[in-house]
């Protein structure tokens, strides 16, 4: 079975705090891709990052970083020094073949 | 921004009526997708297309049909709308079917009374 679990339904932090969004996936495929998307209050979906199953290097992009660990089937997303503009719903997604499976999303509230 | 539009953006309809949602792209991408977004479920794939007249079912395809007669247009039809189909519908496109990000349209909010 293919599945993505985002156990944190909602997270609330104060601006400048660091926050980590968890993502755990299940797949029997050896080749697959993982994604994070952001959905701000305006409703559009914005692509953030893609990772393939053979590349376990962590990635940093500004205040955003991603930790991919195949051993624990996790692809976690950390926002450093959070800002109010980071308030959004964040989706983790798994694509083993032609279909993409999304997690239920984590709603992040960043308070000023 | 990827050129993807959806129409209508909002629609209220009654149970039992047919509804067609349109997705139009200007990117000439081969793959197009229809998702629905519901609280607690994230996005769930309804149908997708991998070329003109080539479509396949997703995980929640019951009650929906699709058609793609041109590269740029992907239509989603609810033959007889039910209240359980009240949702936000997103269209997405991608150049390839695997291993590449999808670009999403603005969404259509459908309410079935």
mmCIF file of C-alpha atoms in Angstrom:
data_model
loop_
_atom_site.group_PDB
_atom_site.id
_atom_site.type_symbol
_atom_site.label_atom_id
_atom_site.label_comp_id
_atom_site.label_asym_id
_atom_site.label_seq_id
_atom_site.Cartn_x
_atom_site.Cartn_y
_atom_site.Cartn_z
ATOM 1 C CA UNK A 1 0.000 0.000 0.000
ATOM 2 C CA UNK A 2 1.100 3.540 -0.674
ATOM 3 C CA UNK A 3 0.436 6.006 2.097
ATOM 4 C CA UNK A 4 1.573 9.349 3.452
ATOM 5 C CA UNK A 5 0.998 10.251 7.088
ATOM 6 C CA UNK A 6 1.261 13.756 8.441
ATOM 7 C CA UNK A 7 0.459 13.165 12.080
ATOM 8 C CA UNK A 8 0.423 16.840 13.036
ATOM 9 C CA UNK A 9 -2.939 18.269 12.055
ATOM 10 C CA UNK A 10 -2.206 21.791 13.314
ATOM 11 C CA UNK A 11 0.851 23.484 14.771
ATOM 12 C CA UNK A 12 0.945 26.908 16.326
ATOM 13 C CA UNK A 13 4.216 28.751 16.947
ATOM 14 C CA UNK A 14 5.332 32.260 17.737
ATOM 15 C CA UNK A 15 7.306 34.145 15.137
ATOM 16 C CA UNK A 16 11.052 33.347 15.092
ATOM 17 C CA UNK A 17 10.545 29.893 16.540
ATOM 18 C CA UNK A 18 11.828 26.903 14.588
ATOM 19 C CA UNK A 19 9.221 24.347 13.597
ATOM 20 C CA UNK A 20 9.419 20.863 12.079
ATOM 21 C CA UNK A 21 6.633 19.283 10.063
ATOM 22 C CA UNK A 22 6.698 15.515 10.069
ATOM 23 C CA UNK A 23 6.017 13.257 7.108
ATOM 24 C CA UNK A 24 6.107 9.465 7.151
ATOM 25 C CA UNK A 25 5.444 7.454 4.024
ATOM 26 C CA UNK A 26 4.837 3.844 3.042
ATOM 27 C CA UNK A 27 5.688 2.249 -0.264
ATOM 28 C CA UNK A 28 7.080 -1.029 -1.505
ATOM 29 C CA UNK A 29 8.595 0.558 -4.571
ATOM 30 C CA UNK A 30 12.345 1.068 -4.540
ATOM 31 C CA UNK A 31 12.120 4.069 -6.851
ATOM 32 C CA UNK A 32 9.874 6.873 -5.758
ATOM 33 C CA UNK A 33 9.727 10.614 -5.336
ATOM 34 C CA UNK A 34 8.764 12.777 -2.407
ATOM 35 C CA UNK A 35 7.435 16.306 -2.495
ATOM 36 C CA UNK A 36 6.395 19.150 -0.254
ATOM 37 C CA UNK A 37 3.760 21.670 -1.308
ATOM 38 C CA UNK A 38 2.534 24.797 0.441
ATOM 39 C CA UNK A 39 -1.050 26.080 0.399
ATOM 40 C CA UNK A 40 -1.252 29.616 1.805
ATOM 41 C CA UNK A 41 -4.574 31.113 2.936
ATOM 42 C CA UNK A 42 -5.188 32.343 -0.610
ATOM 43 C CA UNK A 43 -5.707 28.712 -1.612
ATOM 44 C CA UNK A 44 -3.205 28.043 -4.386
ATOM 45 C CA UNK A 45 -0.803 25.120 -4.164
ATOM 46 C CA UNK A 46 2.869 25.905 -4.476
ATOM 47 C CA UNK A 47 5.615 23.363 -5.084
ATOM 48 C CA UNK A 48 8.497 23.555 -2.580
ATOM 49 C CA UNK A 49 10.811 20.590 -3.104
ATOM 50 C CA UNK A 50 11.259 17.219 -4.799
ATOM 51 C CA UNK A 51 13.444 14.336 -3.654
ATOM 52 C CA UNK A 52 14.059 10.957 -5.285
ATOM 53 C CA UNK A 53 14.533 7.787 -3.288
ATOM 54 C CA UNK A 54 18.211 7.499 -4.204
ATOM 55 C CA UNK A 55 19.191 10.902 -2.921
ATOM 56 C CA UNK A 56 19.248 11.096 0.859
ATOM 57 C CA UNK A 57 21.167 14.321 1.020
ATOM 58 C CA UNK A 58 19.492 16.897 3.170
ATOM 59 C CA UNK A 59 18.640 20.145 1.494
ATOM 60 C CA UNK A 60 18.573 23.707 2.711
ATOM 61 C CA UNK A 61 16.948 26.612 0.935
ATOM 62 C CA UNK A 62 17.048 29.800 2.943
ATOM 63 C CA UNK A 63 15.036 29.238 6.102
ATOM 64 C CA UNK A 64 13.685 25.926 4.803
ATOM 65 C CA UNK A 65 15.410 22.573 5.212
ATOM 66 C CA UNK A 66 14.397 19.008 4.516
ATOM 67 C CA UNK A 67 15.579 15.820 6.174
ATOM 68 C CA UNK A 68 15.072 12.614 4.189
ATOM 69 C CA UNK A 69 15.710 9.330 5.993
ATOM 70 C CA UNK A 70 14.924 6.125 4.143
ATOM 71 C CA UNK A 71 15.625 4.034 7.232
ATOM 72 C CA UNK A 72 12.628 5.575 8.982
ATOM 73 C CA UNK A 73 10.616 6.372 5.810
ATOM 74 C CA UNK A 74 10.477 10.012 6.792
ATOM 75 C CA UNK A 75 10.805 13.277 4.907
ATOM 76 C CA UNK A 76 10.576 16.047 7.464
ATOM 77 C CA UNK A 77 10.454 19.764 6.780
ATOM 78 C CA UNK A 78 11.927 22.381 9.095
ATOM 79 C CA UNK A 79 11.314 26.109 8.983
ATOM 80 C CA UNK A 80 13.931 28.089 10.865
ATOM 81 C CA UNK A 81 13.020 31.425 12.416
ATOM 82 C CA UNK A 82 9.401 31.169 11.304
ATOM 83 C CA UNK A 83 7.572 34.206 9.983
ATOM 84 C CA UNK A 84 3.897 35.094 9.784
ATOM 85 C CA UNK A 85 4.060 34.576 6.009
ATOM 86 C CA UNK A 86 4.865 30.914 6.638
ATOM 87 C CA UNK A 87 1.304 30.402 7.894
ATOM 88 C CA UNK A 88 -0.184 27.865 5.509
ATOM 89 C CA UNK A 89 -1.162 24.257 5.061
ATOM 90 C CA UNK A 90 1.790 22.108 4.086
ATOM 91 C CA UNK A 91 1.351 18.861 2.189
ATOM 92 C CA UNK A 92 3.821 16.035 1.873
ATOM 93 C CA UNK A 93 3.347 13.803 -1.175
ATOM 94 C CA UNK A 94 4.653 10.482 -2.453
ATOM 95 C CA UNK A 95 4.907 9.530 -6.116
ATOM 96 C CA UNK A 96 5.999 5.945 -6.699
ATOM 97 C CA UNK A 97 4.610 5.726 -10.217
ATOM 98 C CA UNK A 98 2.194 7.775 -12.250
ATOM 99 C CA UNK A 99 -0.004 8.739 -9.342
ATOM 100 C CA UNK A 100 0.792 11.054 -6.489
ATOM 101 C CA UNK A 101 -0.473 10.364 -2.985
ATOM 102 C CA UNK A 102 -0.843 13.348 -0.702
ATOM 103 C CA UNK A 103 -0.859 13.450 3.063
ATOM 104 C CA UNK A 104 -3.745 15.112 4.870
ATOM 105 C CA UNK A 105 -1.668 18.224 5.441
ATOM 106 C CA UNK A 106 -0.390 20.139 8.456
ATOM 107 C CA UNK A 107 -1.817 23.585 9.133
ATOM 108 C CA UNK A 108 0.848 25.902 10.493
ATOM 109 C CA UNK A 109 -0.092 29.064 12.357
ATOM 110 C CA UNK A 110 2.715 31.538 12.984
ATOM 111 C CA UNK A 111 1.714 34.245 15.438
ATOM 112 C CA UNK A 112 3.395 37.635 15.529
ATOM 113 C CA UNK B 1 3.546 30.946 -13.020
ATOM 114 C CA UNK B 2 2.326 27.968 -15.007
ATOM 115 C CA UNK B 3 -0.564 28.885 -17.245
ATOM 116 C CA UNK B 4 -3.432 26.924 -15.787
ATOM 117 C CA UNK B 5 -6.968 28.197 -15.494
ATOM 118 C CA UNK B 6 -10.058 26.541 -14.125
ATOM 119 C CA UNK B 7 -13.645 27.432 -14.818
ATOM 120 C CA UNK B 8 -15.910 28.103 -13.147
ATOM 121 C CA UNK B 9 -14.132 29.178 -9.977
ATOM 122 C CA UNK B 10 -17.268 28.795 -7.889
ATOM 123 C CA UNK B 11 -20.438 26.855 -8.521
ATOM 124 C CA UNK B 12 -23.535 26.020 -6.534
ATOM 125 C CA UNK B 13 -25.757 23.332 -7.936
ATOM 126 C CA UNK B 14 -28.507 20.977 -6.867
ATOM 127 C CA UNK B 15 -28.367 17.265 -6.276
ATOM 128 C CA UNK B 16 -28.947 15.270 -9.430
ATOM 129 C CA UNK B 17 -27.813 17.907 -11.906
ATOM 130 C CA UNK B 18 -24.858 17.386 -14.239
ATOM 131 C CA UNK B 19 -21.799 19.561 -13.715
ATOM 132 C CA UNK B 20 -18.724 20.043 -15.887
ATOM 133 C CA UNK B 21 -15.529 21.662 -14.691
ATOM 134 C CA UNK B 22 -12.930 22.798 -17.159
ATOM 135 C CA UNK B 23 -9.162 22.947 -16.861
ATOM 136 C CA UNK B 24 -7.192 24.811 -19.499
ATOM 137 C CA UNK B 25 -3.397 24.942 -19.786
ATOM 138 C CA UNK B 26 -1.090 26.932 -22.019
ATOM 139 C CA UNK B 27 2.072 24.975 -21.135
ATOM 140 C CA UNK B 28 1.603 22.087 -23.564
ATOM 141 C CA UNK B 29 2.228 19.602 -20.754
ATOM 142 C CA UNK B 30 1.332 16.010 -21.486
ATOM 143 C CA UNK B 31 -0.062 15.055 -18.085
ATOM 144 C CA UNK B 32 -3.148 16.564 -16.504
ATOM 145 C CA UNK B 33 -4.835 15.646 -13.233
ATOM 146 C CA UNK B 34 -8.033 16.287 -11.327
ATOM 147 C CA UNK B 35 -7.957 16.231 -7.534
ATOM 148 C CA UNK B 36 -10.481 16.993 -4.875
ATOM 149 C CA UNK B 37 -9.522 18.546 -1.559
ATOM 150 C CA UNK B 38 -11.512 17.812 1.567
ATOM 151 C CA UNK B 39 -10.689 18.540 5.218
ATOM 152 C CA UNK B 40 -8.730 15.710 6.783
ATOM 153 C CA UNK B 41 -8.024 14.044 3.434
ATOM 154 C CA UNK B 42 -5.536 16.284 1.715
ATOM 155 C CA UNK B 43 -5.762 15.995 -2.050
ATOM 156 C CA UNK B 44 -7.140 12.850 -3.602
ATOM 157 C CA UNK B 45 -6.707 11.952 -7.242
ATOM 158 C CA UNK B 46 -9.938 11.576 -9.217
ATOM 159 C CA UNK B 47 -8.687 10.979 -12.758
ATOM 160 C CA UNK B 48 -5.631 11.795 -14.772
ATOM 161 C CA UNK B 49 -4.677 12.012 -18.415
ATOM 162 C CA UNK B 50 -1.405 11.094 -20.073
ATOM 163 C CA UNK B 51 -2.288 12.382 -23.510
ATOM 164 C CA UNK B 52 -5.155 13.327 -25.781
ATOM 165 C CA UNK B 53 -7.941 10.784 -25.273
ATOM 166 C CA UNK B 54 -5.768 8.834 -22.815
ATOM 167 C CA UNK B 55 -7.132 8.835 -19.289
ATOM 168 C CA UNK B 56 -7.054 6.639 -16.217
ATOM 169 C CA UNK B 57 -8.787 6.446 -12.852
ATOM 170 C CA UNK B 58 -7.482 7.710 -9.563
ATOM 171 C CA UNK B 59 -8.415 6.642 -6.059
ATOM 172 C CA UNK B 60 -11.812 8.410 -5.913
ATOM 173 C CA UNK B 61 -13.144 8.134 -9.460
ATOM 174 C CA UNK B 62 -16.672 6.856 -8.738
ATOM 175 C CA UNK B 63 -19.281 9.354 -9.895
ATOM 176 C CA UNK B 64 -16.840 11.251 -12.102
ATOM 177 C CA UNK B 65 -15.867 11.058 -15.748
ATOM 178 C CA UNK B 66 -13.256 12.965 -17.721
ATOM 179 C CA UNK B 67 -12.449 13.812 -21.286
ATOM 180 C CA UNK B 68 -9.449 15.228 -23.062
ATOM 181 C CA UNK B 69 -9.981 16.008 -26.733
ATOM 182 C CA UNK B 70 -7.183 18.586 -26.931
ATOM 183 C CA UNK B 71 -3.822 18.824 -25.214
ATOM 184 C CA UNK B 72 -4.808 22.023 -23.478
ATOM 185 C CA UNK B 73 -8.210 21.046 -22.072
ATOM 186 C CA UNK B 74 -9.192 18.477 -19.471
ATOM 187 C CA UNK B 75 -12.854 18.292 -18.481
ATOM 188 C CA UNK B 76 -14.247 16.763 -15.313
ATOM 189 C CA UNK B 77 -17.933 15.798 -15.356
ATOM 190 C CA UNK B 78 -20.189 14.895 -12.481
ATOM 191 C CA UNK B 79 -23.011 13.115 -14.286
ATOM 192 C CA UNK B 80 -25.443 13.486 -11.397
ATOM 193 C CA UNK B 81 -24.050 15.580 -8.597
ATOM 194 C CA UNK B 82 -24.438 14.438 -4.992
ATOM 195 C CA UNK B 83 -23.848 16.330 -1.747
ATOM 196 C CA UNK B 84 -20.784 14.147 -1.089
ATOM 197 C CA UNK B 85 -19.183 15.758 -4.123
ATOM 198 C CA UNK B 86 -19.184 19.162 -2.452
ATOM 199 C CA UNK B 87 -15.481 19.957 -2.429
ATOM 200 C CA UNK B 88 -12.701 22.090 -3.828
ATOM 201 C CA UNK B 89 -11.456 20.705 -7.123
ATOM 202 C CA UNK B 90 -7.923 21.293 -8.337
ATOM 203 C CA UNK B 91 -6.501 20.669 -11.747
ATOM 204 C CA UNK B 92 -2.770 20.049 -12.088
ATOM 205 C CA UNK B 93 -0.328 19.583 -14.935
ATOM 206 C CA UNK B 94 3.137 18.097 -15.304
ATOM 207 C CA UNK B 95 5.570 17.485 -18.119
ATOM 208 C CA UNK B 96 6.149 13.882 -17.104
ATOM 209 C CA UNK B 97 4.084 11.361 -15.219
ATOM 210 C CA UNK B 98 6.727 10.391 -12.717
ATOM 211 C CA UNK B 99 9.312 12.151 -10.666
ATOM 212 C CA UNK B 100 8.437 15.703 -11.416
ATOM 213 C CA UNK B 101 6.422 18.310 -9.621
ATOM 214 C CA UNK B 102 2.897 19.211 -10.590
ATOM 215 C CA UNK B 103 1.643 22.735 -11.120
ATOM 216 C CA UNK B 104 -1.822 23.464 -9.855
ATOM 217 C CA UNK B 105 -4.677 25.611 -11.036
ATOM 218 C CA UNK B 106 -6.480 28.033 -8.710
ATOM 219 C CA UNK B 107 -9.215 25.566 -7.777
ATOM 220 C CA UNK B 108 -12.989 25.387 -8.188
ATOM 221 C CA UNK B 109 -15.236 25.450 -5.159
ATOM 222 C CA UNK B 110 -18.294 23.301 -5.853
ATOM 223 C CA UNK B 111 -21.285 23.158 -3.547
ATOM 224 C CA UNK B 112 -24.001 20.576 -4.155
ATOM 225 C CA UNK B 113 -27.209 21.330 -2.269
#
